[in-house]
Amino acid sequence: MASAKTGITQLGRQYFASTLRPQFRLPAAICSPQQQFRCASGGGGAQKAKAKKADAKKKRKPKSEFTQYDLKNIDRFALCDAMRYIRAFEVGRPPTSSKYEMHVKLKTIKNGPTVRNRLRLPHPVKTDLRICVIAPPDSKQGEAAKAAGATLVGEDAIFEAVKDGRIEFDRCLCHTDSLQKLNKAGLGRILGPRGLMPSAKNGTVVKDVATSVKDMVGGSEYRERLGVVRMAVGQLGFTPEEMQRNIRAFIGNVKKDMASMSDRINKDVAEVVLSSTHSPGFSLNGDFRSATSPPTRDLSTL
């Protein structure tokens, strides 16, 4: 009975306390259900706008081709004029340390096949190339490679030198009969990162070693990167006529490489730019000289 009385008294106290507690209520006119309360939301509108912009960027499709610019409103130069300005940027520098560089911008898709090849220019830019040939030194192929201008010819002696860290060559060729021996030597980890490991894909595993050495001596490699093919096309002391022949050979070879690709791949030359080691680029208009070009003999002396 005592526990029941205490429970009843506690309930009574709670009831009277709730009824005697003051109740604060707003008038009905203020808190009508039709009225909406507005207050600062801490930049919620700005966040929504940013979210919409982010969604719009996500919905945009990535460009499948590289950006092309209109060449009508830019200055373009004849070859002699471009050489004149480039030589002004190279004043005071050793003539052998600076080279003319050609940049061929292509109209092409981003994820398609790229142009890559090797070319021996009519007037070689670099003639001090050290070539190594993996072939028996006493064989006919080895002797022919030496006669063609190879710096190193051999098998086991070259393998041991490379493992010891003595890589005294700039290019490496391998005869097809020596390929198995080269693979067993395990030089891929050493020569691979340097781009010197012979492979059939790169055209450095050949049967006719002598012909490949002759083509490589004085030859240059070019490769398309980000829609642009770059290669050194001349030394600073080259005459405009020599530069013209080298540029024609280079662009002609690039066009042949593009034509040999699949019919589904459309590549075309968009712009040709000439620069040097320390100068900006000058877009060429295809002319050899203009009315204001200096005499070619002035561009032939250093």
XYZ file of C-alpha atoms in Angstrom:
302
model
C 0.000 0.000 0.000
C 2.812 2.363 0.834
C 4.466 1.814 -2.572
C 1.163 2.470 -4.340
C 0.679 5.725 -2.421
C 4.180 6.941 -3.280
C 3.604 6.151 -6.983
C 0.325 8.086 -6.980
C 1.897 11.083 -5.271
C 4.746 11.177 -7.804
C 2.307 11.078 -10.730
C 0.272 13.851 -9.145
C 3.270 16.043 -8.686
C 4.324 15.566 -12.294
C 0.806 16.407 -13.508
C 0.460 19.584 -11.465
C 3.982 20.681 -12.407
C 3.193 20.328 -16.114
C -0.116 22.200 -15.815
C 1.328 25.022 -13.717
C 4.366 25.473 -16.029
C 3.881 28.634 -18.164
C 3.253 27.932 -21.849
C 4.567 30.435 -24.413
C 2.683 30.297 -27.667
C 2.835 32.549 -30.697
C -0.307 34.091 -32.089
C -2.008 32.166 -34.835
C -1.436 34.985 -37.297
C 2.335 34.643 -36.896
C 2.648 30.869 -37.141
C 0.088 30.188 -39.842
C 0.881 27.123 -41.921
C 0.781 29.155 -45.138
C 3.638 31.420 -44.046
C 7.249 30.390 -44.793
C 10.169 31.382 -42.599
C 13.320 32.492 -44.488
C 16.730 32.964 -42.982
C 20.378 32.895 -43.959
C 21.366 29.356 -44.869
C 25.115 29.829 -44.690
C 25.781 30.008 -48.467
C 23.550 27.154 -49.548
C 22.708 28.886 -52.826
C 26.373 29.283 -53.720
C 27.020 25.645 -52.933
C 24.168 24.588 -55.187
C 25.534 26.753 -57.991
C 28.942 25.175 -57.604
C 27.405 21.730 -57.630
C 25.542 22.551 -60.851
C 28.760 23.771 -62.486
C 30.562 20.614 -61.407
C 27.783 18.482 -62.873
C 27.945 20.453 -66.110
C 31.699 19.845 -66.339
C 31.188 16.150 -65.773
C 28.601 16.005 -68.535
C 30.957 17.668 -71.014
C 32.556 15.175 -73.318
C 36.366 15.289 -73.464
C 37.825 16.529 -76.737
C 38.912 13.739 -79.016
C 41.290 15.957 -81.019
C 44.008 18.414 -80.124
C 43.131 22.110 -80.168
C 43.773 23.811 -83.494
C 44.300 27.557 -83.812
C 43.477 29.844 -86.700
C 46.693 30.703 -88.556
C 45.231 33.633 -90.482
C 45.901 36.176 -87.748
C 49.444 35.152 -86.798
C 52.770 36.210 -88.295
C 54.314 33.618 -90.561
C 57.782 33.786 -92.025
C 59.781 32.620 -95.004
C 62.633 30.230 -94.267
C 65.386 32.835 -94.714
C 63.585 35.341 -92.476
C 63.075 32.743 -89.748
C 66.747 31.751 -89.905
C 67.725 35.410 -89.669
C 65.780 35.982 -86.456
C 66.833 32.652 -84.939
C 70.508 33.419 -85.506
C 70.002 36.709 -83.649
C 68.932 34.763 -80.567
C 72.020 32.550 -80.814
C 74.602 35.371 -80.944
C 77.573 34.662 -78.702
C 76.951 30.924 -78.402
C 79.175 28.180 -79.860
C 77.805 27.249 -83.290
C 78.113 23.521 -82.607
C 76.049 23.702 -79.404
C 72.908 25.112 -81.083
C 70.774 23.361 -83.644
C 67.745 24.178 -85.753
C 64.690 22.224 -84.636
C 61.557 21.517 -86.658
C 58.120 21.129 -85.055
C 55.349 19.723 -87.256
C 51.924 20.104 -85.655
C 49.363 17.562 -86.878
C 45.609 17.439 -87.127
C 45.003 14.147 -85.377
C 43.006 12.433 -82.673
C 44.421 12.127 -79.161
C 44.307 8.389 -78.570
C 45.209 7.198 -82.056
C 48.454 5.717 -83.403
C 51.467 7.991 -83.467
C 54.062 8.762 -86.131
C 57.492 7.318 -85.360
C 60.441 6.594 -87.618
C 64.108 7.186 -88.343
C 65.468 9.382 -91.135
C 68.872 10.092 -92.600
C 68.784 13.699 -93.722
C 70.600 14.864 -96.886
C 72.860 16.900 -94.599
C 73.254 14.979 -91.300
C 73.016 16.978 -88.107
C 74.889 14.600 -85.816
C 77.681 12.482 -87.280
C 79.467 11.377 -84.086
C 76.971 8.622 -83.267
C 78.500 5.588 -81.562
C 76.860 2.374 -82.800
C 77.155 -1.027 -81.165
C 76.408 -4.217 -83.111
C 75.657 -7.500 -81.348
C 77.149 -10.073 -83.693
C 80.159 -12.427 -83.722
C 83.163 -10.193 -84.428
C 84.819 -12.728 -86.739
C 81.694 -13.374 -88.822
C 80.873 -11.780 -92.156
C 78.160 -9.666 -90.536
C 80.574 -8.434 -87.876
C 83.239 -7.450 -90.384
C 80.659 -5.741 -92.587
C 79.385 -3.783 -89.593
C 82.916 -2.585 -88.789
C 83.429 -1.512 -92.372
C 80.118 0.393 -92.317
C 81.220 2.452 -89.319
C 80.135 0.533 -86.200
C 82.073 1.491 -83.069
C 81.675 -1.792 -81.182
C 81.100 -5.264 -82.606
C 80.907 -8.406 -80.489
C 78.843 -10.508 -78.116
C 80.276 -11.720 -74.792
C 82.738 -8.848 -74.406
C 79.946 -6.299 -74.875
C 77.666 -8.166 -72.465
C 80.294 -8.086 -69.719
C 81.029 -4.390 -70.338
C 77.356 -3.483 -70.047
C 76.962 -5.466 -66.826
C 79.967 -3.598 -65.407
C 78.282 -0.298 -66.228
C 80.453 0.608 -69.226
C 77.945 1.615 -71.900
C 80.114 3.248 -74.541
C 77.590 3.542 -77.373
C 74.560 5.622 -78.356
C 72.675 3.048 -80.466
C 72.589 -0.722 -80.408
C 71.801 -3.160 -83.222
C 71.535 -6.909 -83.023
C 71.835 -9.521 -85.741
C 68.959 -11.978 -85.836
C 71.271 -14.958 -85.158
C 72.561 -13.292 -81.946
C 69.161 -12.343 -80.530
C 68.767 -15.510 -78.449
C 72.192 -15.013 -76.897
C 71.353 -11.387 -76.123
C 68.150 -12.387 -74.342
C 69.989 -14.970 -72.239
C 72.468 -12.319 -71.130
C 69.624 -10.471 -69.381
C 70.560 -6.921 -70.373
C 66.986 -5.696 -70.665
C 66.974 -4.154 -67.178
C 70.092 -2.155 -67.993
C 69.574 -1.173 -71.633
C 65.764 -0.995 -71.603
C 65.352 2.180 -69.480
C 67.994 3.887 -71.641
C 66.206 3.015 -74.873
C 69.146 0.938 -76.101
C 67.713 -2.582 -75.947
C 67.410 -4.020 -79.487
C 63.954 -5.229 -80.475
C 62.226 -6.208 -83.670
C 59.470 -3.679 -82.995
C 61.935 -0.783 -83.112
C 63.716 -2.162 -86.159
C 66.997 -2.725 -84.322
C 67.040 -6.518 -84.797
C 68.064 -6.916 -88.442
C 69.607 -9.361 -90.859
C 71.606 -6.869 -92.923
C 73.609 -5.155 -90.197
C 75.867 -3.177 -92.540
C 72.977 -1.434 -94.287
C 71.355 -0.566 -90.965
C 74.601 0.908 -89.666
C 74.985 3.074 -92.767
C 71.425 4.322 -92.410
C 71.931 4.994 -88.721
C 75.180 6.935 -89.032
C 74.063 10.530 -89.355
C 70.418 9.515 -88.991
C 67.906 10.988 -86.564
C 64.813 9.646 -84.861
C 61.497 11.461 -84.614
C 58.335 10.634 -82.753
C 54.907 12.210 -82.411
C 54.060 13.440 -78.928
C 50.878 15.348 -78.082
C 50.163 15.850 -81.769
C 53.587 17.327 -82.606
C 56.547 15.691 -84.389
C 59.926 17.194 -83.451
C 63.409 16.661 -84.832
C 66.691 18.549 -85.211
C 67.062 19.455 -88.891
C 70.294 21.414 -89.028
C 73.258 22.979 -87.338
C 73.554 26.724 -86.903
C 76.175 26.914 -89.651
C 73.977 25.281 -92.309
C 73.159 27.348 -95.378
C 69.511 28.128 -96.249
C 69.762 25.734 -99.204
C 70.928 22.906 -96.948
C 68.162 23.677 -94.491
C 65.599 23.671 -97.295
C 66.668 20.201 -98.459
C 66.602 18.813 -94.913
C 63.174 20.281 -94.174
C 61.722 18.900 -97.394
C 63.106 15.442 -96.636
C 61.763 15.521 -93.077
C 58.246 16.698 -93.927
C 58.086 14.351 -96.912
C 58.991 11.400 -94.713
C 56.403 12.379 -92.092
C 53.717 12.541 -94.790
C 54.715 9.073 -96.018
C 54.384 7.729 -92.484
C 50.899 9.227 -92.185
C 49.866 7.842 -95.569
C 51.019 4.337 -94.611
C 48.621 4.216 -91.660
C 45.142 2.753 -91.743
C 42.497 4.429 -93.872
C 40.465 5.058 -90.719
C 43.203 7.282 -89.283
C 43.175 10.777 -90.749
C 46.293 12.824 -90.092
C 47.328 16.043 -91.771
C 49.962 18.740 -91.317
C 48.479 21.787 -89.567
C 51.540 23.986 -88.947
C 55.309 23.912 -89.384
C 57.439 25.803 -86.857
C 61.206 26.381 -86.916
C 63.157 27.140 -83.744
C 66.573 26.541 -82.240
C 68.052 25.492 -78.925
C 67.713 28.960 -77.364
C 65.185 30.765 -79.573
C 61.377 30.864 -79.779
C 59.507 29.245 -82.628
C 58.703 30.922 -85.943
C 55.795 29.623 -87.997
C 56.773 29.036 -91.633
C 54.587 30.020 -94.578
C 56.221 27.662 -97.089
C 58.297 30.267 -98.952
C 62.054 30.088 -99.216
C 62.619 33.857 -99.041
C 60.626 37.082 -99.109
C 61.217 40.503 -100.654
C 62.956 41.705 -97.484
C 65.054 38.589 -96.858
C 68.829 39.056 -96.565
C 71.155 37.415 -99.094
C 71.634 33.726 -98.448
C 75.399 34.158 -98.157
C 74.830 36.332 -95.063
C 73.017 33.425 -93.411
C 75.818 30.974 -94.189
C 78.588 32.611 -92.155
C 78.966 32.378 -88.382
